[in-house]
Short mmCIF file of C-alpha atoms in Angstrom, two decimals:
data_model
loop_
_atom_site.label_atom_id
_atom_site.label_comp_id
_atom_site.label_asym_id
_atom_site.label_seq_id
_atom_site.Cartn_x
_atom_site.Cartn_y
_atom_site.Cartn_z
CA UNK Z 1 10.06 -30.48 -4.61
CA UNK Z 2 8.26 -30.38 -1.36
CA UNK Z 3 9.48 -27.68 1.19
CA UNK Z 4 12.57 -29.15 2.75
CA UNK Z 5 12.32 -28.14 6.36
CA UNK Z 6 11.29 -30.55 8.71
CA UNK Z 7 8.51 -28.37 10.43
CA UNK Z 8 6.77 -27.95 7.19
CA UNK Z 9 6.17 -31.76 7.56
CA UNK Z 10 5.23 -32.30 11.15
CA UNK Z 11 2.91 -28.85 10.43
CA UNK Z 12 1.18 -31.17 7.63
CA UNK Z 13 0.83 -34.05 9.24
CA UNK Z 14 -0.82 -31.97 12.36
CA UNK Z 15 -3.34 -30.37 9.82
CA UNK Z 16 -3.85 -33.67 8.21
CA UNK Z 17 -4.73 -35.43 11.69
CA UNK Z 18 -7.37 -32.90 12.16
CA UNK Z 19 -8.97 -32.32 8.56
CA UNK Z 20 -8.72 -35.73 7.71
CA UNK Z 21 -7.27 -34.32 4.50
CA UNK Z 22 -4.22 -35.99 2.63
CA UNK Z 23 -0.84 -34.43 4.40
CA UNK Z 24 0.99 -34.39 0.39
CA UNK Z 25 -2.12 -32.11 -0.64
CA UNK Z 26 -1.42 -30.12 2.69
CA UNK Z 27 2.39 -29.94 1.78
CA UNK Z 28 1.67 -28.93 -2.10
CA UNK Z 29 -0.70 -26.04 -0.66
CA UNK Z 30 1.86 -24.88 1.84
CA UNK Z 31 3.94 -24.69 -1.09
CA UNK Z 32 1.73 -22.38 -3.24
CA UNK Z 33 1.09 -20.09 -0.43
CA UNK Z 34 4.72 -19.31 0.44
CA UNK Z 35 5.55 -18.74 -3.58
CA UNK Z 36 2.34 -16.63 -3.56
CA UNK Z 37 4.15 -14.64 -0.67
CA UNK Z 38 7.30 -14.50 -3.42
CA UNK Z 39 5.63 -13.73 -6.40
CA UNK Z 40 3.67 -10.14 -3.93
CA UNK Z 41 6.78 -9.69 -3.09
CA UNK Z 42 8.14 -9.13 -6.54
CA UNK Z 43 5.06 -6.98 -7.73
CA UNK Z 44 5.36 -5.08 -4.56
CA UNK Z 45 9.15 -3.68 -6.09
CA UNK Z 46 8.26 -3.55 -9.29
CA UNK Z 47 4.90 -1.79 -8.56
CA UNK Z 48 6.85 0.39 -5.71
CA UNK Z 49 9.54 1.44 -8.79
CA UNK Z 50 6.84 2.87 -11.03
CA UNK Z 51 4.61 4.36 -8.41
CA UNK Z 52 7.80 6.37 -7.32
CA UNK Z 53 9.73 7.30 -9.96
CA UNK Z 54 7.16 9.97 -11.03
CA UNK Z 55 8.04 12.18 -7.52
CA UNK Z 56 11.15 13.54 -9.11
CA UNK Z 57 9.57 14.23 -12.34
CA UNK Z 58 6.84 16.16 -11.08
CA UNK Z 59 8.22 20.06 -11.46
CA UNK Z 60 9.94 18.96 -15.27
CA UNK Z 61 6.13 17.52 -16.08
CA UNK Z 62 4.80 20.92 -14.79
CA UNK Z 63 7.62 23.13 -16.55
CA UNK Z 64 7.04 21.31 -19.72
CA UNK Z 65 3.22 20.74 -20.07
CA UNK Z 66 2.36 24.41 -18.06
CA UNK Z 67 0.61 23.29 -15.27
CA UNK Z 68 -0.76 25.14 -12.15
CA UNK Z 69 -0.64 24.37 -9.12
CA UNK Z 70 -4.03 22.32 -9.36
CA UNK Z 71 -3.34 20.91 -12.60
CA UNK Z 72 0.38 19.34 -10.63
CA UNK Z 73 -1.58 18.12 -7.83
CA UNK Z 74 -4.58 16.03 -10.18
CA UNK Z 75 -1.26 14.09 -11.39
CA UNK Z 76 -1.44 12.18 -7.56
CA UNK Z 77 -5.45 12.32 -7.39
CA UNK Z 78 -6.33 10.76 -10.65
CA UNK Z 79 -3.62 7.85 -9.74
CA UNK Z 80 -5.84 7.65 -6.00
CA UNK Z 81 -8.97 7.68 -7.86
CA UNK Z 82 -8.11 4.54 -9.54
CA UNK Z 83 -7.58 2.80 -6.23
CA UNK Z 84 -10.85 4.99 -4.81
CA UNK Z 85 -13.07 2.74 -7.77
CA UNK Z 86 -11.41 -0.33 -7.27
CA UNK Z 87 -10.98 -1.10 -3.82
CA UNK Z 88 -13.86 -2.63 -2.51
CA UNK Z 89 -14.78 -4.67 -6.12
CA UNK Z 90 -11.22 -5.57 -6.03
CA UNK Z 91 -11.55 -7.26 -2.82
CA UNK Z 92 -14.99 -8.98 -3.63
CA UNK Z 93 -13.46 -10.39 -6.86
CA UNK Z 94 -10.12 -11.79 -5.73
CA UNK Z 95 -12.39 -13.08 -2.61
CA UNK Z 96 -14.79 -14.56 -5.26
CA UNK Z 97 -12.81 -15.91 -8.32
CA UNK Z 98 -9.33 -16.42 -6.52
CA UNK Z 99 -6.34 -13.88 -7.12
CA UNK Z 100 -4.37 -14.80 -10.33
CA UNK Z 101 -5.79 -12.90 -12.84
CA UNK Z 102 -6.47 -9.72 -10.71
CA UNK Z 103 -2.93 -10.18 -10.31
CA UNK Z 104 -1.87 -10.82 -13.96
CA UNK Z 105 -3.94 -8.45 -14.77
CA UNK Z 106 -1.82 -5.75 -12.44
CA UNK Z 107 1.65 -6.89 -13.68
CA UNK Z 108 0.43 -5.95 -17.37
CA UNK Z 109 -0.73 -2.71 -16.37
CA UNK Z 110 2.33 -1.67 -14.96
CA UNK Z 111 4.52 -1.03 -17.88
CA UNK Z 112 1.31 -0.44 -20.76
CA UNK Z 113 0.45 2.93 -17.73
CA UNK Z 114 4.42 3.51 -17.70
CA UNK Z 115 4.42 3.63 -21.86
CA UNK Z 116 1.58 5.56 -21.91
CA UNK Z 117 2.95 8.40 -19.94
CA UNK Z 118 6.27 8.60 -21.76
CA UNK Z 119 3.89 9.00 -25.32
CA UNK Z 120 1.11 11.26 -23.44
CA UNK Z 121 0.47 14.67 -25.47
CA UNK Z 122 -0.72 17.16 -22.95
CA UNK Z 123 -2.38 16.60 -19.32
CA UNK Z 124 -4.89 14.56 -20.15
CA UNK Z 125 -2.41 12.08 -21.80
CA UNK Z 126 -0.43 11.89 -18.42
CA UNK Z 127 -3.87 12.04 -16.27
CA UNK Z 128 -4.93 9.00 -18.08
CA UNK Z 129 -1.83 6.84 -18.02
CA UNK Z 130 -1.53 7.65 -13.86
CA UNK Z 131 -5.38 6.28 -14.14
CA UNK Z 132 -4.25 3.32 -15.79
CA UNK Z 133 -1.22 2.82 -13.10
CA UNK Z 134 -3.99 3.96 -10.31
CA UNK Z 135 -5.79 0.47 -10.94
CA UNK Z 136 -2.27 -1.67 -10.84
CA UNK Z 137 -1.70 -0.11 -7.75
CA UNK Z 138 -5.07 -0.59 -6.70
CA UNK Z 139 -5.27 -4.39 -7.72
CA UNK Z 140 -1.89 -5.34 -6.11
CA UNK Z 141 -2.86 -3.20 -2.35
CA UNK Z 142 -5.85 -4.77 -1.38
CA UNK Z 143 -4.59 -8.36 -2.69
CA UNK Z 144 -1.09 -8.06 -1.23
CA UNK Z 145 -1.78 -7.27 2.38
CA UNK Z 146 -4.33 -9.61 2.85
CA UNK Z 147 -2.62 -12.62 1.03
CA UNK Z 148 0.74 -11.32 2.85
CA UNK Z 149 -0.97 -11.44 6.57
CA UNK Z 150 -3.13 -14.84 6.24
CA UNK Z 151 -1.50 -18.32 7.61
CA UNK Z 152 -1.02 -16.36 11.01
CA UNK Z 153 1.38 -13.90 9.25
CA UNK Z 154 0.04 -11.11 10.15
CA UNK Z 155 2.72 -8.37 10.79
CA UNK Z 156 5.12 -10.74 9.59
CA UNK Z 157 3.82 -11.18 6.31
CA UNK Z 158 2.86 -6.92 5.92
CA UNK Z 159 6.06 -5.70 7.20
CA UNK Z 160 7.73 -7.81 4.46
CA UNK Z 161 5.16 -6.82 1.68
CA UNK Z 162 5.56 -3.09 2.71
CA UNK Z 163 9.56 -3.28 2.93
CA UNK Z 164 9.45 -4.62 -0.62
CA UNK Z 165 7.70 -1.93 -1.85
CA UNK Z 166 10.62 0.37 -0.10
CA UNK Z 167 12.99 -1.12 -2.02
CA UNK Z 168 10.79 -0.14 -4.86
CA UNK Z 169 10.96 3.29 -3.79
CA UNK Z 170 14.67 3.03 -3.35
CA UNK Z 171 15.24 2.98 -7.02
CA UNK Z 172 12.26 4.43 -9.08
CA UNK Z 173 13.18 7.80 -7.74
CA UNK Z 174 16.78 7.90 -8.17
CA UNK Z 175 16.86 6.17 -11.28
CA UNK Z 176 13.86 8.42 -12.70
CA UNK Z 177 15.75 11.65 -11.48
CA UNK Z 178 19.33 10.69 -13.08
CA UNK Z 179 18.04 9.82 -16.19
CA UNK Z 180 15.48 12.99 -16.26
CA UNK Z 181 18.62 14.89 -15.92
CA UNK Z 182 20.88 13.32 -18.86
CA UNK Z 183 17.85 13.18 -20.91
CA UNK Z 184 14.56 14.10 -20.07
CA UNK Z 185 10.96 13.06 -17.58
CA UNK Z 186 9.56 11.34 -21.75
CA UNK Z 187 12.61 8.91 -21.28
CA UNK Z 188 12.81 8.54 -18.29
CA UNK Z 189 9.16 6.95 -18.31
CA UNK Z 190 10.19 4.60 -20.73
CA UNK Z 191 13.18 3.33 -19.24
CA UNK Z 192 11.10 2.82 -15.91
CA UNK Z 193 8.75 0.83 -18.29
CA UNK Z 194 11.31 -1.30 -19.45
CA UNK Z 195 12.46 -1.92 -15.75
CA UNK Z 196 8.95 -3.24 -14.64
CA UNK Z 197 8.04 -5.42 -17.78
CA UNK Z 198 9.66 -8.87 -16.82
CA UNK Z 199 6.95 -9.12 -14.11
CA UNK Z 200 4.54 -9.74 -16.38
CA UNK Z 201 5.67 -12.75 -17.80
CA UNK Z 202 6.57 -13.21 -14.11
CA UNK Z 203 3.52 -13.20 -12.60
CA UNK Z 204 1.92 -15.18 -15.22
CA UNK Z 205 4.21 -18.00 -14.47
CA UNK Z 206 4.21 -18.15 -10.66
CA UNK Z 207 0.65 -17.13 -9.53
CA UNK Z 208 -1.22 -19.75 -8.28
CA UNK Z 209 -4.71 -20.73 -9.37
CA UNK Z 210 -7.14 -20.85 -7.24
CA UNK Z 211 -7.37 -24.82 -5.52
CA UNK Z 212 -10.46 -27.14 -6.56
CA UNK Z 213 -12.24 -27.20 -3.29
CA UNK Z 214 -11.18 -24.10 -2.02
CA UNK Z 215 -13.82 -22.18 0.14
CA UNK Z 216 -14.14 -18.63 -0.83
CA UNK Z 217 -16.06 -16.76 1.90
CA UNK Z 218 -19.06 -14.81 0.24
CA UNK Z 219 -19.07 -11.85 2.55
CA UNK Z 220 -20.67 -9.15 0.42
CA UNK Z 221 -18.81 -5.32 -0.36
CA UNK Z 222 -22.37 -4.21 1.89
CA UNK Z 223 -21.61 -5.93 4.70
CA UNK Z 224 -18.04 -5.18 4.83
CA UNK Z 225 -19.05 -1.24 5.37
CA UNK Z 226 -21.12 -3.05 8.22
CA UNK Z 227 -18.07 -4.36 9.67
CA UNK Z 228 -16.58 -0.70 10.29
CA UNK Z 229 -20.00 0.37 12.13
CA UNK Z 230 -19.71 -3.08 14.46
CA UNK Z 231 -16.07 -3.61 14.69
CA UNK Z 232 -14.22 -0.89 16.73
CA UNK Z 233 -11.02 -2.15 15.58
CA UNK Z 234 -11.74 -2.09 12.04
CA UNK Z 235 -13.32 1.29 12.52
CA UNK Z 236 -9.95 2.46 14.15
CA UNK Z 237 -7.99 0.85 11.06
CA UNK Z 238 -10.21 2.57 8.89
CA UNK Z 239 -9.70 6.22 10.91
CA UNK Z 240 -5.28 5.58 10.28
CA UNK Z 241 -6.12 4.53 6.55
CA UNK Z 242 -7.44 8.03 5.97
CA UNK Z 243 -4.79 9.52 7.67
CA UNK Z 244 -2.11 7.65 5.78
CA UNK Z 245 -4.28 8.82 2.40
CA UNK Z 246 -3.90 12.77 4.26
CA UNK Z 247 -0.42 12.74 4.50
CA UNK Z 248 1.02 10.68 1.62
CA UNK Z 249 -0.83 12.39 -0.66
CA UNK Z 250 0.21 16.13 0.44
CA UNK Z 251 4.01 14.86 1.10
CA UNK Z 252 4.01 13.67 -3.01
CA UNK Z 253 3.24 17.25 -3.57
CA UNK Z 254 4.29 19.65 -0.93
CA UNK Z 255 7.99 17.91 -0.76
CA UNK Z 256 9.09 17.49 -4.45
CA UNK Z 257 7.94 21.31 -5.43
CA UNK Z 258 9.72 22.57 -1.87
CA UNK Z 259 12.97 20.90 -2.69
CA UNK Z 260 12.83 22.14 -6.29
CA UNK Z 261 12.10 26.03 -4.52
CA UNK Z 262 15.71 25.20 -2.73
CA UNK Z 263 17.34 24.39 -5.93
CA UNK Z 264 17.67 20.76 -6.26
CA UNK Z 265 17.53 19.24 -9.38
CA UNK Z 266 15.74 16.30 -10.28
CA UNK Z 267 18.31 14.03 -9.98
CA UNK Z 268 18.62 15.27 -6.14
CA UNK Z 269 15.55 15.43 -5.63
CA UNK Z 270 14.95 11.49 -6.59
CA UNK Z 271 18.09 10.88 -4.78
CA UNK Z 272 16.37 12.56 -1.27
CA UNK Z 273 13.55 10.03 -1.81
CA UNK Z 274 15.64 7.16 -2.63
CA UNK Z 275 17.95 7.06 0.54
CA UNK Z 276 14.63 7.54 2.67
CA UNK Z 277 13.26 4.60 0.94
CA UNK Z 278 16.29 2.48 2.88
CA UNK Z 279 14.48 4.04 6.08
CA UNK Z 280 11.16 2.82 4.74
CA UNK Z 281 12.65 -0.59 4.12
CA UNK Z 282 14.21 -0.96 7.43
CA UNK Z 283 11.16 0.31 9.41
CA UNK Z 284 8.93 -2.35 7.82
CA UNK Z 285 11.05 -5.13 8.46
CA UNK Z 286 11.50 -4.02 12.02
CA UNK Z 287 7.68 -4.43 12.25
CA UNK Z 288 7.59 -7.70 10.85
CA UNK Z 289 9.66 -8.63 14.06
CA UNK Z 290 7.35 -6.78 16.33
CA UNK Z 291 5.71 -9.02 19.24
CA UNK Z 292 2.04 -9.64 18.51
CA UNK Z 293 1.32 -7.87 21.79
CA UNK Z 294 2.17 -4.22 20.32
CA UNK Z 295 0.35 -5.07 16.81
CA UNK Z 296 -2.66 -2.64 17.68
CA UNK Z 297 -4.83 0.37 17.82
CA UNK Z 298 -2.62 1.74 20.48
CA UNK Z 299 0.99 0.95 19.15
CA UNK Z 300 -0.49 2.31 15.97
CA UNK Z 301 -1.43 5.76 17.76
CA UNK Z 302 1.98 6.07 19.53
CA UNK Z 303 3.63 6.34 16.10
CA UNK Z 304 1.14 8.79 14.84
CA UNK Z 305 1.52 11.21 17.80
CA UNK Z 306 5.42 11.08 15.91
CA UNK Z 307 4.21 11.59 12.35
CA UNK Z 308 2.19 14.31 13.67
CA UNK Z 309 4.96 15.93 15.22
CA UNK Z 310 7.20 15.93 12.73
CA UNK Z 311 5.17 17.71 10.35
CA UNK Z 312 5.52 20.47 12.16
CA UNK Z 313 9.27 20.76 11.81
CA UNK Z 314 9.01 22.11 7.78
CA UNK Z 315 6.00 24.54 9.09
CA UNK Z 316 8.34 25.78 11.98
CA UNK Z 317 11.79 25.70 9.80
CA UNK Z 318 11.19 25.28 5.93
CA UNK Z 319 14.67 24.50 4.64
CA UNK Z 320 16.08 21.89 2.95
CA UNK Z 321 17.79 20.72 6.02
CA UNK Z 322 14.22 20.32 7.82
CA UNK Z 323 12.70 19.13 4.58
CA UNK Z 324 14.99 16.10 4.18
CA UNK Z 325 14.61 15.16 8.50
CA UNK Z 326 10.94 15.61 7.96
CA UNK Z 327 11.46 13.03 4.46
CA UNK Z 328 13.53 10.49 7.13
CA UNK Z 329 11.40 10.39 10.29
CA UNK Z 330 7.67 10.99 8.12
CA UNK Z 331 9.16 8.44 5.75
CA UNK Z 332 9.85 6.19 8.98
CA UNK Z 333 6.34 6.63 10.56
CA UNK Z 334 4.77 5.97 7.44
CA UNK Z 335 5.88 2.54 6.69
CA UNK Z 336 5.61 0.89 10.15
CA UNK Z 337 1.99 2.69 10.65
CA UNK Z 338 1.17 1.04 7.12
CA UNK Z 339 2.24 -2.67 8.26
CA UNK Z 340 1.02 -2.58 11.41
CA UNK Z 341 -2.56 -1.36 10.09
CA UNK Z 342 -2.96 -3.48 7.54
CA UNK Z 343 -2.15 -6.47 10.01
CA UNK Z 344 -4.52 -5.10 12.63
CA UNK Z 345 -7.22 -5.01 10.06
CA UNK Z 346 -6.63 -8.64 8.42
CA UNK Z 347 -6.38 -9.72 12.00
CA UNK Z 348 -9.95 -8.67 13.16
CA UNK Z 349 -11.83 -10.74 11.07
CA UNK Z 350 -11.91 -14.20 9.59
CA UNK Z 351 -8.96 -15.05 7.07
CA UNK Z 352 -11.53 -15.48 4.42
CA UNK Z 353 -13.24 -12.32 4.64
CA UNK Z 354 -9.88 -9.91 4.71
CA UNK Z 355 -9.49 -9.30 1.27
CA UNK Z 356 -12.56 -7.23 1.47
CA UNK Z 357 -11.90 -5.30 4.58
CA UNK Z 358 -8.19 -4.36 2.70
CA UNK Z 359 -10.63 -3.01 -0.05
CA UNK Z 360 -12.55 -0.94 2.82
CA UNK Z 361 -9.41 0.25 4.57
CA UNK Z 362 -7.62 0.85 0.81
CA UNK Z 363 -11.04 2.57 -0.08
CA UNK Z 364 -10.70 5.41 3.27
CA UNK Z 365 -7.24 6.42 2.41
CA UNK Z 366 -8.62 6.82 -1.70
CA UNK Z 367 -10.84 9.20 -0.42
CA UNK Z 368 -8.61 11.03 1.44
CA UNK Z 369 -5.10 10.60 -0.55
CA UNK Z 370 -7.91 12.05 -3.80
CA UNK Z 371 -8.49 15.53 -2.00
CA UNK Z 372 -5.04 16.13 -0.18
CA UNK Z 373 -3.02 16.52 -3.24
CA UNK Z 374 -5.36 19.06 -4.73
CA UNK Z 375 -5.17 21.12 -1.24
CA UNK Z 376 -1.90 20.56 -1.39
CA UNK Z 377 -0.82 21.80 -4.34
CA UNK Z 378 -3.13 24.82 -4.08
CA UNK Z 379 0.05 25.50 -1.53
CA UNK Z 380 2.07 28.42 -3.26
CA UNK Z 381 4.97 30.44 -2.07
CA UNK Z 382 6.65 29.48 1.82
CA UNK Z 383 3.75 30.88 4.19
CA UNK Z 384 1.43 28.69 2.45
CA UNK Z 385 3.70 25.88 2.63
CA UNK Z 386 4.35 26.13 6.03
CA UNK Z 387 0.38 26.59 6.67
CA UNK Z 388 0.00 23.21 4.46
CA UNK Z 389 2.19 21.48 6.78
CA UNK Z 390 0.82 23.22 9.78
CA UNK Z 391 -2.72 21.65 9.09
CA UNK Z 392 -1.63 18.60 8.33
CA UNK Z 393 0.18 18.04 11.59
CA UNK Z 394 -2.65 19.01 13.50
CA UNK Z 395 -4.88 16.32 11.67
CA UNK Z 396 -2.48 13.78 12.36
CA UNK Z 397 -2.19 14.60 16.18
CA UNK Z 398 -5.95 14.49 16.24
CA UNK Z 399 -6.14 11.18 15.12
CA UNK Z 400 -3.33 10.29 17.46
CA UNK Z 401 -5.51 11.46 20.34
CA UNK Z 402 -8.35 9.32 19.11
CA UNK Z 403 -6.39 6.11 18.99
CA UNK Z 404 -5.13 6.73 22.09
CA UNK Z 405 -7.92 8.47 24.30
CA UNK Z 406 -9.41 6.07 27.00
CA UNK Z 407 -12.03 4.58 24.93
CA UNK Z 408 -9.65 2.98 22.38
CA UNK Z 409 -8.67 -0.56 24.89
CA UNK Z 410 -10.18 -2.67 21.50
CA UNK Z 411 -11.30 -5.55 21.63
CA UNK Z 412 -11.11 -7.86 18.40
CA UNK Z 413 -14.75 -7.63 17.50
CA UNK Z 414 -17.60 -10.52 17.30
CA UNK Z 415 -16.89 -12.99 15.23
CA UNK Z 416 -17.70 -12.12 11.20
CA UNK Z 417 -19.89 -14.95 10.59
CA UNK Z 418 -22.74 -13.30 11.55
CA UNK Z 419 -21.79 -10.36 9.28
CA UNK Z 420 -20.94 -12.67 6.35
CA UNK Z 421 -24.35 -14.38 6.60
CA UNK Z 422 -25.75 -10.98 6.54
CA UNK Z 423 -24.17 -10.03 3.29
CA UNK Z 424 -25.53 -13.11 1.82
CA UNK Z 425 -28.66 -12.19 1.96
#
């Protein structure tokens, strides 16, 4: 059936006036683009589920297998050095060959990297199925937000994409944690497994091939790392993706080992995560309702001055009381800064060209979420704790400054088709 509201047929006959292209193929590809929207929806749970529910497993992995600190924190940086290899080909392919089977692809990887881990034998077992998770994640973040923000979505479409994945985070932990503590972290992989295995079959069904016809734009990988040197909005996006990567990666660590130093279990511990994953989902879709006036480098460094401040609260006051209001309010920041950057970022250039830029922006916080854990957990005992969160507070009101010092009124850059004709070349 075609879409049923009327404005989905005076839309098509408007584009059909103007293309001088049949309004029924204009209706059928409105059609696949808002069940595309569904079906990143769906891997945005199911990929937000697995992605979480290792957090509360983290100090039973690290009793059980004998970790250090260093050891703990390469759990985080070999999933980040997944994304860190396939960002920018990621882009380039699903801008090349059409999204399905990256897609496909990043449904079945979900549960084989979930398997994996329950059956791994030592830390290189668990380092490699977090590898193999690292490039499902990787796959599904720089296709989602820039399939979620084209058709003039924008924050509308990443605020959605970036609340589903909340939801995600709403039950991985919890669910993770409770069964951890009945049973232990082996099964609790394995259940989590289960959980995320009907989108495969999913994803196989629903995600659209690419349309006979349909123009891919052949902006190269090269000359997307051009856009960041000619595009001060991009370069801006690029500057918060790093920062998201610097703070996500140390909060995996630094919070989950903290809370387990105050005595919470694993169950609690997934349970903490899982009510601030509500927060999460409610900040995103707030930003999806955001006027298109505040979607920018400025509203952007507003909510970092926040983050930034808030990190300071555990360094100040580490107890669990500050550790869970530094979960709610980081937890907060975290989500709207990620839908509003990844709009800002589709936004600046040419629909065509975004899923490349996603791979640039995803590629910045890679680098950056790939060190932090490892500095992070280097973090042992409270005064290097409090130090950890110290430094990263500071680093986060730095970049606040940046975004918001005098020279940061952006404009959207020059158009990209001079860029894209440079990358053909």
């Amino acid at each position: 059936m075609f879409p049923s509201r009327p404005w989905f047929l005076i839309e098509s006959t408007i584009k059909s006036h103007f293309t001088n292209r049949s309004d029924v193929t204009i209706l059928l590809e409105m059609k696949r683009f808002d069940l595309e929207f569904r079906v990143l929806l769906a891997m945005a749970v199911a990929n937000g589920i697995g992605e979480s529910s290792i957090v509360p497993l983290i100090p039973a992995i690290r009793d059980d297998l004998g970790l250090s600190p260093v050891q703990t924190g390469l759990i985080w940086t070999i999933t980040t050095l997944a994304m860190l290899v396939a960002a920018v080909p990621v882009g380039y392919a699903a801008n090349r060959f059409g999204s399905r089977w990256p897609l496909i692809v990043c449904a079945a990887l979900m549960p084989l990297a979930l398997v994996a881990q329950a059956a791994a034998i030592g830390l290189p077992g668990v380092l490699a199925a977090r590898l193999l998770f690292g490039f499902s994640f990787g796959i599904l973040w720089v296709i989602g937000p820039a399939r979620a923000a084209a058709g003039n979505r924008g924050a509308g479409g990443t605020g959605p994409l970036i609340a589903a994945a909340g939801i995600g985070w709403l039950i991985g932990p919890v669910l993770s944690g409770a069964v951890a503590d009945a049973t232990s972290w082996r099964t609790a992989s394995a259940v989590v497994a289960l959980l995320t295995l009907p989108i495969v079959p999913f994803v196989y069904r629903f995600a659209a091939p690419r349309l006979v016809g349909e123009h891919v734009d052949r902006l190269r990988p090269r000359a997307a790392f051009g856009l960041v040197r000619r595009n001060r909005t991009i370069a801006g996006a690029v500057l918060v993706s790093a920062l998201l990567g610097v703070v996500g990666g140390a909060s995996n660590v630094l919070v989950p080992l903290a809370l387990d130093a105050e005595g919470l279990s694993a169950g609690q511990i997934g349970l903490a995560f899982g009510v601030t994953s509500a927060v999460w989902i409610a900040s995103s879709i707030a930003v999806g309702r955001l006027r298109e006036s505040v979607v920018n480098l400025r509203g952007i460094g507003i909510v970092v001055a926040v983050l930034a401040s808030i990190w300071l609260l555990p360094a100040l006051r580490p107890t669990a009381a500050a550790f869970l209001l530094f979960l709610v309010v980081s937890t907060s920041c975290r989500a709207t800064v990620n839908a509003l950057n990844y709009a800002v970022g589709v936004r600046s250039v040419l629909g065509d060209t975004a899923p490349v830029v996603v791979g640039v922006l995803n590629l910045a916080w890679a680098v950056m979420a790939l060190i932090s854990p490892l500095l992070a957990g280097l973090a042992e005992g409270s005064s290097s704790v409090r130090i950890a969160f110290a430094v990263t507070g500071l680093v986060a009101a730095a970049v606040a400054l940046v975004l918001l010092g005098p020279r940061l009124h952006f404009r959207t850059a020059r158009a990209v088709s001079s860029v894209g004709r440079a990358g053909d070349s």
